[in-house]
Structures are given as structure tokens and as C-alpha cells.
Amino acid sequence: GNVGIAGSLYVRGDDWWEAPVETFGHQRNWSALALDPLQIHGSSHNFRGHRRSAALLSNCQSCLPPLQCTSRRAFEMLSVGAHLHLFEAHGLEQDEMWAALQAVDQIALSYQSLPFS
């Protein structure tokens, strides 16, 4: 399964501190590398009228497939100059785009190399 290295759980609403959050902190969800894997934050402010809501931000490898697909397509498009004129019209040059795509690729490689299990 997919496990994370770190995460932040944001709970909002009435009596947020009483929300059953134990499942999120279960060790099976986190890598052995995770020293303090889950930080829980709370606020009594309701989100869009809901009595209580939660959002989880997790650092895991689930972002890899869409990131790799998007990066591959962007490289293909840039290599043939697709839509380049639109970016240049807003001051973004081709070499800056290559550098940005290389940075995205490096992020994907870094995530891929982490021993999450």
C-alpha cells in the first residue's frame, strides 16, 4: 500500500478536538522513517457550514503517476515548441521552461527514490 513520511491533519468545526482521528495516526499509514508522522491542527471555525470537517496533507508517493505523466507530456510539447508563443508573450522563455521541467523531474526522482515502506 501507499504509506507516507509526514502528514498534517486539519480538523475544523464544533468540538474539533473530539473528532475521531486515531485511524489517521495508525502506524500502517506511515513509513518506518517517520519519526513524528502526523501533526494534528484544529480550529473551531466551521468550513462552509459543516459541523465538522477534516483535510489531510500527506507526503507520500501517490503523486508520482500523475506527476510523471504530466512531466512527460510537458517535455514532449516543449520539445516540438507547442504553445511556446503563448508563454513567451508573458515573458517566460524556453530555457526557463526547460529548467522548470527539469526541476519537476528531479522532484519525481527524489520521491521515487525514497524508501517509503
Coordinates of C-alpha atoms in Angstrom, one line a residue:
G1 CA 0.0 0.0 0.0
N2 CA 0.9 3.6 -0.1
V3 CA 2.5 5.0 3.1
G4 CA 3.6 8.5 4.0
I5 CA 6.6 10.1 5.6
A6 CA 4.8 13.0 7.1
G7 CA 1.3 14.4 7.3
S8 CA -0.8 17.2 8.7
L9 CA -4.4 16.7 9.6
Y10 CA -6.5 19.8 9.8
V11 CA -9.8 19.4 11.7
R12 CA -12.3 22.3 11.7
G13 CA -15.6 22.9 13.4
D14 CA -17.5 22.4 16.6
D15 CA -15.6 20.5 19.2
W16 CA -12.9 19.7 16.7
W17 CA -10.7 18.1 19.4
E18 CA -13.3 15.4 19.9
A19 CA -13.1 14.2 16.2
P20 CA -12.0 10.5 16.0
V21 CA -8.6 10.9 14.3
E22 CA -6.9 7.8 15.6
T23 CA -7.1 6.0 12.3
F24 CA -5.0 8.7 10.6
G25 CA -2.2 8.1 13.0
H26 CA -2.1 4.3 12.8
Q27 CA 1.4 3.1 12.1
R28 CA 0.5 1.2 9.0
N29 CA -0.1 4.5 7.3
W30 CA 3.4 5.8 7.8
S31 CA 6.9 4.8 6.8
A32 CA 9.4 3.5 9.4
L33 CA 11.3 6.7 8.6
A34 CA 8.6 8.8 10.1
L35 CA 9.7 10.0 13.5
D36 CA 6.6 12.1 14.2
P37 CA 4.4 11.3 11.2
L38 CA 1.2 13.1 11.9
Q39 CA 0.7 16.6 13.2
I40 CA -2.9 17.4 14.1
H41 CA -4.2 21.0 13.9
G42 CA -7.6 22.3 14.8
S43 CA -9.8 25.3 14.6
S44 CA -13.3 26.0 15.9
H45 CA -14.2 27.8 12.7
N46 CA -16.7 25.8 10.6
F47 CA -16.0 25.2 6.9
R48 CA -18.9 26.1 4.6
G49 CA -21.5 25.4 7.2
H50 CA -20.4 21.9 8.0
R51 CA -20.5 20.9 11.7
R52 CA -17.0 19.4 11.4
S53 CA -14.6 18.8 8.5
A54 CA -11.1 17.5 8.0
A55 CA -8.3 17.7 5.4
L56 CA -5.2 15.6 5.3
L57 CA -2.0 16.8 3.6
S58 CA 0.4 13.8 3.3
N59 CA 3.8 13.4 1.9
C60 CA 3.7 10.1 0.0
Q61 CA 4.3 8.6 -3.4
S62 CA 0.7 8.7 -4.6
C63 CA 1.6 11.9 -6.5
L64 CA 4.2 10.1 -8.7
P65 CA 2.0 8.7 -11.5
P66 CA 0.2 12.0 -12.4
L67 CA 3.4 14.0 -11.9
Q68 CA 5.4 11.7 -14.2
C69 CA 2.6 11.7 -16.8
T70 CA 2.3 15.5 -16.7
S71 CA 6.0 16.0 -16.9
R72 CA 6.4 13.6 -19.8
R73 CA 3.6 15.3 -21.8
A74 CA 5.1 18.8 -21.0
F75 CA 8.6 17.6 -22.2
E76 CA 7.0 16.3 -25.4
M77 CA 5.1 19.5 -26.0
L78 CA 8.1 21.8 -25.3
S79 CA 10.4 19.7 -27.5
V80 CA 8.2 20.5 -30.5
G81 CA 7.5 24.1 -29.5
A82 CA 3.8 23.6 -28.8
H83 CA 2.2 26.7 -27.4
L84 CA 5.6 28.3 -26.8
H85 CA 4.5 31.6 -28.2
L86 CA 1.8 31.9 -25.5
F87 CA 4.4 31.6 -22.7
E88 CA 6.9 33.9 -24.4
A89 CA 4.2 36.5 -24.8
H90 CA 4.1 36.6 -21.0
G91 CA 7.8 36.8 -20.5
L92 CA 8.6 33.1 -19.9
E93 CA 11.4 32.0 -22.2
Q94 CA 12.1 28.5 -23.5
D95 CA 15.2 28.0 -21.3
E96 CA 13.2 28.9 -18.2
M97 CA 10.6 26.3 -19.1
W98 CA 13.2 23.6 -19.6
A99 CA 14.7 24.5 -16.2
A100 CA 11.3 24.3 -14.6
L101 CA 10.5 20.9 -16.2
Q102 CA 13.9 19.6 -15.1
A103 CA 13.2 20.7 -11.5
V104 CA 9.8 18.8 -11.6
D105 CA 11.6 15.7 -13.0
Q106 CA 14.1 15.9 -10.1
I107 CA 11.2 16.1 -7.6
A108 CA 9.7 13.0 -9.1
L109 CA 13.0 11.1 -9.0
S110 CA 13.5 12.2 -5.4
Y111 CA 10.1 10.9 -4.4
Q112 CA 10.7 7.7 -6.3
S113 CA 14.0 7.0 -4.5
L114 CA 12.6 7.4 -1.0
P115 CA 12.2 4.1 0.9
F116 CA 8.6 4.6 1.9
S117 CA 7.9 1.0 3.0

